[in-house]
Tab-separated table of C-alpha atoms in Angstrom:
chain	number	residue	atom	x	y	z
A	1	UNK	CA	117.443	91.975	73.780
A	2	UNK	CA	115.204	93.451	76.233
A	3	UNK	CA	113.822	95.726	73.225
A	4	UNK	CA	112.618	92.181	71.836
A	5	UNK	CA	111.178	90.442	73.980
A	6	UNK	CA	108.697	93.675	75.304
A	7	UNK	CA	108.319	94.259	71.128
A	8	UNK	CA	107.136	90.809	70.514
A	9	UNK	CA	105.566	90.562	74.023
A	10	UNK	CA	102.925	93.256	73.068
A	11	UNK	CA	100.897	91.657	69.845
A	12	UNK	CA	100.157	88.759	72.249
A	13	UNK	CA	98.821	90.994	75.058
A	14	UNK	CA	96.866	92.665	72.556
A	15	UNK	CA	94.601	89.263	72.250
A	16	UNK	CA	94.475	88.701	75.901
A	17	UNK	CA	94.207	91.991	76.974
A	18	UNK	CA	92.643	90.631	80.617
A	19	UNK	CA	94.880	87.482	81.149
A	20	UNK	CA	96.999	88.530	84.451
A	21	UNK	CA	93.405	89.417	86.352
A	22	UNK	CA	91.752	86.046	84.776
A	23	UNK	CA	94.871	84.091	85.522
A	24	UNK	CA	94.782	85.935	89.347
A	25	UNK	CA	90.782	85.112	89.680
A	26	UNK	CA	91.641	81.742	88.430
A	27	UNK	CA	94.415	81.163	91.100
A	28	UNK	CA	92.213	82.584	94.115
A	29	UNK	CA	89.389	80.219	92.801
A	30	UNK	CA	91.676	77.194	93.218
A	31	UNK	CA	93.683	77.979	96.004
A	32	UNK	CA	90.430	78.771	98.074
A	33	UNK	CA	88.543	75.592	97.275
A	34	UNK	CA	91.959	72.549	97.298
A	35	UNK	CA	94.613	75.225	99.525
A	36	UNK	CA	97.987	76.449	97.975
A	37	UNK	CA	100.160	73.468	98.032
A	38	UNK	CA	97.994	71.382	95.623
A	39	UNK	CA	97.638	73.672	93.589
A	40	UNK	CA	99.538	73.699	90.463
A	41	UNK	CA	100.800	76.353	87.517
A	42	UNK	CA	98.470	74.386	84.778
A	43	UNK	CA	95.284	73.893	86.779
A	44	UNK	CA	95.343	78.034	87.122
A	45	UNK	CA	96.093	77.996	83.264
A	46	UNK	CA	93.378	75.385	82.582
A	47	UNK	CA	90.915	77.245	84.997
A	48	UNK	CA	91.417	80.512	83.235
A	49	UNK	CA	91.349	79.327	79.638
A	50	UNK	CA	95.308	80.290	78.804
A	51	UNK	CA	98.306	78.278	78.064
A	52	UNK	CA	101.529	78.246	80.543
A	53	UNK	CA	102.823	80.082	78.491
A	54	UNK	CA	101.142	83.314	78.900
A	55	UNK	CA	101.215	82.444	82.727
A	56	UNK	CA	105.100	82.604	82.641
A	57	UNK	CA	104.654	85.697	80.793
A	58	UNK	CA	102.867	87.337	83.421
A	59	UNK	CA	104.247	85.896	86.397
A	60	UNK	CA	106.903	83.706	87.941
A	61	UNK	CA	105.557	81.387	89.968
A	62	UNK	CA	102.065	80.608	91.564
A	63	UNK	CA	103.037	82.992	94.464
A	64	UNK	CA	103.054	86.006	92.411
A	65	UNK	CA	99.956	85.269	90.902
A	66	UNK	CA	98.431	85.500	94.438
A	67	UNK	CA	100.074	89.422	94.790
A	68	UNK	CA	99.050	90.214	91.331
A	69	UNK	CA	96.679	92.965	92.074
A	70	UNK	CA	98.771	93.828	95.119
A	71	UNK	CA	101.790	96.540	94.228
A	72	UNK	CA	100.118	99.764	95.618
A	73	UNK	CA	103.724	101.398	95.610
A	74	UNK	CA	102.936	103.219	92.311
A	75	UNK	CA	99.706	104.908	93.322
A	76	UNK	CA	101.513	105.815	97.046
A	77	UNK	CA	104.293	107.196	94.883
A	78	UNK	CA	101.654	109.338	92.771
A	79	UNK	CA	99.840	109.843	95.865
A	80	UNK	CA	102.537	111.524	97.638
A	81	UNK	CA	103.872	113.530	94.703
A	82	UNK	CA	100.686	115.149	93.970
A	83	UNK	CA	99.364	116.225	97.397
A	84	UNK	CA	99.762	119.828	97.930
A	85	UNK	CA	103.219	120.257	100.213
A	86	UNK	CA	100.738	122.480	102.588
A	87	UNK	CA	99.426	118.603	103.753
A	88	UNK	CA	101.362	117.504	106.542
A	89	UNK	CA	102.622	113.842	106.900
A	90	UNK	CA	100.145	112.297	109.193
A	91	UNK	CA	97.390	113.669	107.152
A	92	UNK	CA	98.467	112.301	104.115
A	93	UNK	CA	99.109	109.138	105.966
A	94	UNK	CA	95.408	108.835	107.334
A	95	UNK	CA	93.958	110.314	104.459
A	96	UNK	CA	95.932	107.768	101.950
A	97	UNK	CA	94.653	104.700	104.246
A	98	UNK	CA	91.273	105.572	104.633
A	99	UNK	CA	90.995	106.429	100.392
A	100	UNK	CA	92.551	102.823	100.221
A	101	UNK	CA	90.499	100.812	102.594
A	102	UNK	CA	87.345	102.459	100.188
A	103	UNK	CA	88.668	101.249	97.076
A	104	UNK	CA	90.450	98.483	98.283
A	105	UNK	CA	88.979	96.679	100.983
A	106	UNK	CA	85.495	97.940	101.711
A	107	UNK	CA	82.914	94.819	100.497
A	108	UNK	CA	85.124	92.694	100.050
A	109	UNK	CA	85.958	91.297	103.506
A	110	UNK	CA	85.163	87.731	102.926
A	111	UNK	CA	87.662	87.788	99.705
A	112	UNK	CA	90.438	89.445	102.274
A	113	UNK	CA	89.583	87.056	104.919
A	114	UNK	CA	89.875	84.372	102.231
A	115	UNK	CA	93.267	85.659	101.123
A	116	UNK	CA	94.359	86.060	105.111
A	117	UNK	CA	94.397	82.498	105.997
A	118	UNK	CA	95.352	81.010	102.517
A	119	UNK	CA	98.530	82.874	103.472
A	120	UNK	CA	99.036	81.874	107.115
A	121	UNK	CA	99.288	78.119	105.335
A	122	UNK	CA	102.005	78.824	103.424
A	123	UNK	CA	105.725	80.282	104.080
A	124	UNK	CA	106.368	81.163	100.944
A	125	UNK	CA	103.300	83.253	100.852
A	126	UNK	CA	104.279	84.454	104.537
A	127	UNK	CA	107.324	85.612	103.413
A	128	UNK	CA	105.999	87.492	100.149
A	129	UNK	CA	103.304	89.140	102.488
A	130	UNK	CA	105.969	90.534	104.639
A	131	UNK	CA	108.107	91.674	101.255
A	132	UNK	CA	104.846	93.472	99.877
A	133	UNK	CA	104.513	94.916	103.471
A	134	UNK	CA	107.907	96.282	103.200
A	135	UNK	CA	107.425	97.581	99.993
A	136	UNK	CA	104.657	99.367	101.078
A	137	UNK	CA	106.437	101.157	104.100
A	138	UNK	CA	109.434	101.518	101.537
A	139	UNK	CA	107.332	103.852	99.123
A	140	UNK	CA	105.836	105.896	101.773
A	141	UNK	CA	109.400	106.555	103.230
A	142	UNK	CA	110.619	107.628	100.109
A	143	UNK	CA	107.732	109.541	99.582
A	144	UNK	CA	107.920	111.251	102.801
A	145	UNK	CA	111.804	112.083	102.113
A	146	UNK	CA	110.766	113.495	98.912
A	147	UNK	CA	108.504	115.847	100.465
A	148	UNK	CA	111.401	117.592	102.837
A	149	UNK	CA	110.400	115.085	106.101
A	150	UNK	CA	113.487	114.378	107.904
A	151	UNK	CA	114.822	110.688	107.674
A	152	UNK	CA	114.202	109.607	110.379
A	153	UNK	CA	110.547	111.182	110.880
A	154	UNK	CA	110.432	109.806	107.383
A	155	UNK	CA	111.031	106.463	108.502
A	156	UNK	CA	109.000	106.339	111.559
A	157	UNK	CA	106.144	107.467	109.783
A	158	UNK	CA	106.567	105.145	107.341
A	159	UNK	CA	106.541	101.817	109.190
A	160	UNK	CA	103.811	103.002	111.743
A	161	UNK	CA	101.551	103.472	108.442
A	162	UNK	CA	102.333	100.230	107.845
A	163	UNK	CA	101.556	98.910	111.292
A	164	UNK	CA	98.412	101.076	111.372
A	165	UNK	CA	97.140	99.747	107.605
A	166	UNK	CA	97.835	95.730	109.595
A	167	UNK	CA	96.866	95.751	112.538
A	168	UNK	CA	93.503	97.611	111.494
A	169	UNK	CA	92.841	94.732	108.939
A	170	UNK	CA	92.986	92.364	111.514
A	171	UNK	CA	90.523	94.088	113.463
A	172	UNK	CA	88.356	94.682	110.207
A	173	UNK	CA	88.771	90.573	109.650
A	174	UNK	CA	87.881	89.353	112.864
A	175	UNK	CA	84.422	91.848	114.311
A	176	UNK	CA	82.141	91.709	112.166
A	177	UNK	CA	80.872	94.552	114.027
A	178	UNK	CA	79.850	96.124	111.435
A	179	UNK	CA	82.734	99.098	111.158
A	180	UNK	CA	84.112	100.001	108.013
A	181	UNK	CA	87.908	99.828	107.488
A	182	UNK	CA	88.010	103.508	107.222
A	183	UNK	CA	86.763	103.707	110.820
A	184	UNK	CA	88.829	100.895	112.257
A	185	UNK	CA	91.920	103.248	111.052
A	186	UNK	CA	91.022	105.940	112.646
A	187	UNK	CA	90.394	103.687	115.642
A	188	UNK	CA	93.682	102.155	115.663
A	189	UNK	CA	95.980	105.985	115.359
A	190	UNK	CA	93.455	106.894	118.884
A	191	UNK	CA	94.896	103.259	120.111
A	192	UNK	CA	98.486	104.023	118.999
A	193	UNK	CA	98.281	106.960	120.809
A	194	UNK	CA	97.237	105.745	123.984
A	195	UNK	CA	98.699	102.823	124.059
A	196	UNK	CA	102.046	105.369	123.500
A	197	UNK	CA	101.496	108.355	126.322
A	198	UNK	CA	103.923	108.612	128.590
A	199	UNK	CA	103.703	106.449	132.134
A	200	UNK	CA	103.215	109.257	135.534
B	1	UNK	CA	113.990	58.726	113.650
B	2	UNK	CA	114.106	62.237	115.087
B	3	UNK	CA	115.189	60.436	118.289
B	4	UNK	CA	118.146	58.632	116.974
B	5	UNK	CA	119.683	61.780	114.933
B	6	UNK	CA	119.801	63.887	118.295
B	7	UNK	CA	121.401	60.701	120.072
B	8	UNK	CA	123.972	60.431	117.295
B	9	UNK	CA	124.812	64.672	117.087
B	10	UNK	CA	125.295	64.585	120.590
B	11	UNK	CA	128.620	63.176	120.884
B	12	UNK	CA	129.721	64.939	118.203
B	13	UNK	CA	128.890	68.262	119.732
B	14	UNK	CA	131.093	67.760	122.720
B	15	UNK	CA	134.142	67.332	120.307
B	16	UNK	CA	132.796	71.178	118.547
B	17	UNK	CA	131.490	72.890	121.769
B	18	UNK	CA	131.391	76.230	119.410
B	19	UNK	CA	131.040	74.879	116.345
B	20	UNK	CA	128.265	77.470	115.737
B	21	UNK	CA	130.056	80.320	116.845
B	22	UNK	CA	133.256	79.288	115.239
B	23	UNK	CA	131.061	78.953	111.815
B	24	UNK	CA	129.150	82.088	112.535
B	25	UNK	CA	132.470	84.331	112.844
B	26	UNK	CA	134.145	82.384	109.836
B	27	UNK	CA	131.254	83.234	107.864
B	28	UNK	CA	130.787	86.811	108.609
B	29	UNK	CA	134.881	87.194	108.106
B	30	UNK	CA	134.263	85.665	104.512
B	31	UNK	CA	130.964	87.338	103.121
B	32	UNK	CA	132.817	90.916	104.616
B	33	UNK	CA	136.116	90.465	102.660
B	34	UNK	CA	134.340	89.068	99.126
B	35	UNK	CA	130.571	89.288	99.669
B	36	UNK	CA	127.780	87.225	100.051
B	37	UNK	CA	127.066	85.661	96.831
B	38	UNK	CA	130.984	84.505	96.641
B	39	UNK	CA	130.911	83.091	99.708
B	40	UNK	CA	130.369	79.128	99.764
B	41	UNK	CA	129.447	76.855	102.467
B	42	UNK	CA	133.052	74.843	102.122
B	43	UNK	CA	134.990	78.002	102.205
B	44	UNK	CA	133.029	79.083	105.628
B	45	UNK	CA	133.938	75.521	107.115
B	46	UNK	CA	137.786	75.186	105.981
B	47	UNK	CA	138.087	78.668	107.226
B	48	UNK	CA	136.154	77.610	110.708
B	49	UNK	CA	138.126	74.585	110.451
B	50	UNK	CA	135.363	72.114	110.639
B	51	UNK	CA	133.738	70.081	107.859
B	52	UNK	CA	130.812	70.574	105.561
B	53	UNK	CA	129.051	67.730	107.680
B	54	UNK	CA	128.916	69.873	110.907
B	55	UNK	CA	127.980	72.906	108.926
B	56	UNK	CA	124.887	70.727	107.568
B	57	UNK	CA	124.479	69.666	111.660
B	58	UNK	CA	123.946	73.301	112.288
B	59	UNK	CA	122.721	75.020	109.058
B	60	UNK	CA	120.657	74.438	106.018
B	61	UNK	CA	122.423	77.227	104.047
B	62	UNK	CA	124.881	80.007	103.635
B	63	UNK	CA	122.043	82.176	104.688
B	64	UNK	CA	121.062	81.184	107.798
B	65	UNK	CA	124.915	81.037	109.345
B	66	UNK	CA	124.882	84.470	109.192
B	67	UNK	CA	121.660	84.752	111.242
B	68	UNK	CA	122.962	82.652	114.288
B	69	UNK	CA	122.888	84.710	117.229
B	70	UNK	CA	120.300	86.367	115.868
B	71	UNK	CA	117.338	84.993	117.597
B	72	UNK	CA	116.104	86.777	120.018
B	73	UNK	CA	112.287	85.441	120.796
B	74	UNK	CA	113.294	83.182	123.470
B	75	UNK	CA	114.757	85.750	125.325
B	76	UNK	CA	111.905	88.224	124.819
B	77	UNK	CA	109.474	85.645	126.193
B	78	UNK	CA	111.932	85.285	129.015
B	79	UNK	CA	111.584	88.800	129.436
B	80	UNK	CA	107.754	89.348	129.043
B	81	UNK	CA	107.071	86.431	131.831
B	82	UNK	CA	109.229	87.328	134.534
B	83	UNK	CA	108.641	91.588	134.354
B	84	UNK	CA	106.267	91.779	137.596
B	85	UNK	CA	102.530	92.259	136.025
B	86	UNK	CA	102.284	95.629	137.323
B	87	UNK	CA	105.063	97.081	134.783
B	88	UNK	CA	103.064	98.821	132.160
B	89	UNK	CA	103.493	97.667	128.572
B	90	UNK	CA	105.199	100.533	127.061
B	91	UNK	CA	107.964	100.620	129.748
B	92	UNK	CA	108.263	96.660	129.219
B	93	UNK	CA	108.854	97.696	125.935
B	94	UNK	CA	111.255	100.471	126.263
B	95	UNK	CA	113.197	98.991	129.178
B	96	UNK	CA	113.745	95.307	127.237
B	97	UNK	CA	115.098	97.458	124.020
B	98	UNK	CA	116.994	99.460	125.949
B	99	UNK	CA	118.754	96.326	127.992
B	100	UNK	CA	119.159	94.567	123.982
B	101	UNK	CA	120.700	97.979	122.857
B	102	UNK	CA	123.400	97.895	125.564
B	103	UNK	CA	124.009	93.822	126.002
B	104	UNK	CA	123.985	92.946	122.258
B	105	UNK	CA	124.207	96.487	120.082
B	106	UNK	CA	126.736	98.777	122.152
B	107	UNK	CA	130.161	98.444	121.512
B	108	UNK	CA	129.700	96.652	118.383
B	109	UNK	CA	128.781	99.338	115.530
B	110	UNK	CA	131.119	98.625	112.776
B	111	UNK	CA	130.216	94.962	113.248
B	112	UNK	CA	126.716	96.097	112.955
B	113	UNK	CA	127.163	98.267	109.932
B	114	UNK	CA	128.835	95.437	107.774
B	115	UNK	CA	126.015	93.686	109.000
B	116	UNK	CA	123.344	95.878	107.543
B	117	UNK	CA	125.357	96.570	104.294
B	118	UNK	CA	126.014	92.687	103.442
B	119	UNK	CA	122.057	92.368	103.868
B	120	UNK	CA	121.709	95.007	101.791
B	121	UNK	CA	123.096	93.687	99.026
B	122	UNK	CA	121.290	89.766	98.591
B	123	UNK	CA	117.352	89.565	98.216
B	124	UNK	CA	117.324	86.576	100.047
B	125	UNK	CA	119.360	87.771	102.955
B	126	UNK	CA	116.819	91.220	102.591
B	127	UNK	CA	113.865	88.481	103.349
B	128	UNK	CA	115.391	86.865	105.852
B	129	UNK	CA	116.122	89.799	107.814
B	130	UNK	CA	111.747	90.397	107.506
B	131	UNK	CA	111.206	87.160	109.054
B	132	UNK	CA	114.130	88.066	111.555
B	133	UNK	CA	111.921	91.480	112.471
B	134	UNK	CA	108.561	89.417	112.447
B	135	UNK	CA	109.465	86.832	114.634
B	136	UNK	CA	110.415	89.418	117.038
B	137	UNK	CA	107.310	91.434	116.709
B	138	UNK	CA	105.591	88.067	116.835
B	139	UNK	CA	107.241	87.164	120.000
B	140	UNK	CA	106.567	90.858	121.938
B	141	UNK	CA	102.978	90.477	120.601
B	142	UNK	CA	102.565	86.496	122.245
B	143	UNK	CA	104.396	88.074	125.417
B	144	UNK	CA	102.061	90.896	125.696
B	145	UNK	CA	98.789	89.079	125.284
B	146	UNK	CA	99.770	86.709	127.884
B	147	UNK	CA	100.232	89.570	130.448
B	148	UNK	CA	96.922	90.339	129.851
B	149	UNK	CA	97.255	93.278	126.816
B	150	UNK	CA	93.805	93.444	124.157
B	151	UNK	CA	94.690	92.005	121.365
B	152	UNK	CA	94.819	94.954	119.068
B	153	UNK	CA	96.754	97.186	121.664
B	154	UNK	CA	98.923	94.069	122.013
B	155	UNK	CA	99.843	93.785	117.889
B	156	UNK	CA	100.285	97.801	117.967
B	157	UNK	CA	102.846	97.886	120.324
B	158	UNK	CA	105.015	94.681	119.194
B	159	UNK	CA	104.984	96.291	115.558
B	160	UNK	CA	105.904	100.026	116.811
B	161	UNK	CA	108.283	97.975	119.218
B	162	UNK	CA	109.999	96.187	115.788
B	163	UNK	CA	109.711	99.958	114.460
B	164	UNK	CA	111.748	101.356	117.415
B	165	UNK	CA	114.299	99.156	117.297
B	166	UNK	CA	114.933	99.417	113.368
B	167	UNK	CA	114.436	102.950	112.722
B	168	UNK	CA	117.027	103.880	116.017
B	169	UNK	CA	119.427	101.299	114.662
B	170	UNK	CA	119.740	103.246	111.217
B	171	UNK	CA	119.860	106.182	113.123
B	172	UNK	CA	122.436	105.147	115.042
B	173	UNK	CA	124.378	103.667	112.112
B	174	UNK	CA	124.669	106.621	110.132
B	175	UNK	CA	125.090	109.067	112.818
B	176	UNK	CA	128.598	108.273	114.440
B	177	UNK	CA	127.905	111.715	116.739
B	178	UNK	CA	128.891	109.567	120.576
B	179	UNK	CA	124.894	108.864	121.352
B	180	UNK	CA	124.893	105.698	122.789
B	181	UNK	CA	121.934	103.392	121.197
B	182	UNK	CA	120.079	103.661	124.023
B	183	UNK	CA	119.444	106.925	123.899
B	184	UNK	CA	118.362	107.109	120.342
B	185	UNK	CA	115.525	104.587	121.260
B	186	UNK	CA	114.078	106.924	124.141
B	187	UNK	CA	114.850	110.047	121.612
B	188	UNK	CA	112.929	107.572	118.229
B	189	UNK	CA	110.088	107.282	120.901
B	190	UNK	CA	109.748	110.460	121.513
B	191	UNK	CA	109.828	111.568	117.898
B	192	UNK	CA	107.134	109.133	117.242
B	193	UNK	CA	105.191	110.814	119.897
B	194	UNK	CA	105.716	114.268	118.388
B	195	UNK	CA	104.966	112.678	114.514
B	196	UNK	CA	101.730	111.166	115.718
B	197	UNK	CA	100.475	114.624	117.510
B	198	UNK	CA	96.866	115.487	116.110
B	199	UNK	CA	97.274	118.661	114.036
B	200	UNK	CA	95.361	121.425	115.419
């Protein structure tokens, strides 16, 4: 059953080889201009030229159109398994952040900032921000494991990349001091630091 | 409207002083012996002895009776505005998980562990325990802001705060060798110190 559906799934894919970006695009378009709630499954079809159809194809709901281009738990995964075992864990951690505020984030801070507050409107988008976040932290754990860190050094590491990766977005969002992302990171591990050494 | 429904739940309270307790234990009894997807809201109140009508008075679902005592941000602002100002952030920090390890944690690990595996095993429950952890982290991050914190040292310490708490909880979960909670969270700190190091 599953066979047939991804076997008859294909052919149509072939013709709209670009529908799950235009159908994303299409949702950011109309979520930034009229706000999530009024914003409905066929206006994003209308808006990107495809039928429902090939919306519930893609996607469940208008949610996960908004986290389309969001599932960076493949290339953390390849990320992890290809860096020579020689790097150690907070390397790889900084290193991975800084490689994805470039390709991610870096001129594109209105879009982000854009994306930020659609989701502080919402719950349902709350909640699937904090599920992606998790995800996130969940792949670098594993990761970690994989490469001989102890669990719970796995784990600590882990979230704190996650914490590191949020709270320097913030920062990114709200000075426009003119900083890259890549520099707010390093900032924030100084801050961490700091803000962690032990009270005389 | 709003005034009238509290006016008419009041009297009713005073017959079911614990109702939310009594529903609370009932439900975590039920969802332990069969799971959480058998589990339904009239089986959780004939076993509390109480109707579905006082469940409804108390709970919107099945999910959020097993989340009762689980809210913790009151007391965490509690704690963040009495601590005399000249208590230094981190020990805030470490002292107020170290008093929740002992008053709410200690004492209570198998509880604790069917806890985490009966989470472990619904999606939805999964999300609710994220907005569980960022309400908390939400609530340390308010607290620390009023007392005066930057903001981005503020939102690094209530997330590495959330990440203290979880990662020693696991820890102390899966290793049944006689260290009390407590100590894991000064030990998880100190590890964190020792992950973050800069490498020479």
């Amino acid at each position: 059953m599953t066979c047939h559906v991804i076997r008859y799934a294909e052919p149509m894919n072939r013709w709209e080889p670009d529908a799950r970006s235009r159908l994303e695009r299409a949702a950011w378009e109309l979520v930034s201009e009229q706000g999530f709630a009024a914003t409905t499954v066929p206006q994003i079809t209308a808006r990107a030229g495809l039928t429902t159809r090939t919306f519930h194809r893609h996607f469940s709901d208008k949610r996960e159109v908004l986290f389309a281009g969001e599932d960076v738990s493949t290339e953390i995964a390849e990320l992890m398994a290809t860096t020579p075992p020689s790097t150690d864990a907070l390397s790889l951690i900084v290193d991975g952040l800084v490689a994805l505020a470039d390709s991610r984030f870096e001129g594109r801070r209105a879009e982000v900032r854009t994306r930020r507050d659609v989701i502080r409107t919402d719950a349902g988008l709350r909640e699937r921000e904090l599920q992606k976040q998790a995800a996130i932290g969940e792949a670098v754990r594993v990761g970690l494991m994989a490469r001989g860190e102890p669990a719970t050094r796995a784990a600590l590491l882990a979230e704190t990349c996650v914490t590191l990766l949020n709270v320097s977005i913030q920062e990114w969002l709200d000075n426009d001091d003119g900083r890259s992302l890549a520099d707010i990171i390093t900032a924030t591990l100084e801050s961490l630091r700091s803000a962690l050494k032990p009270k005389p």
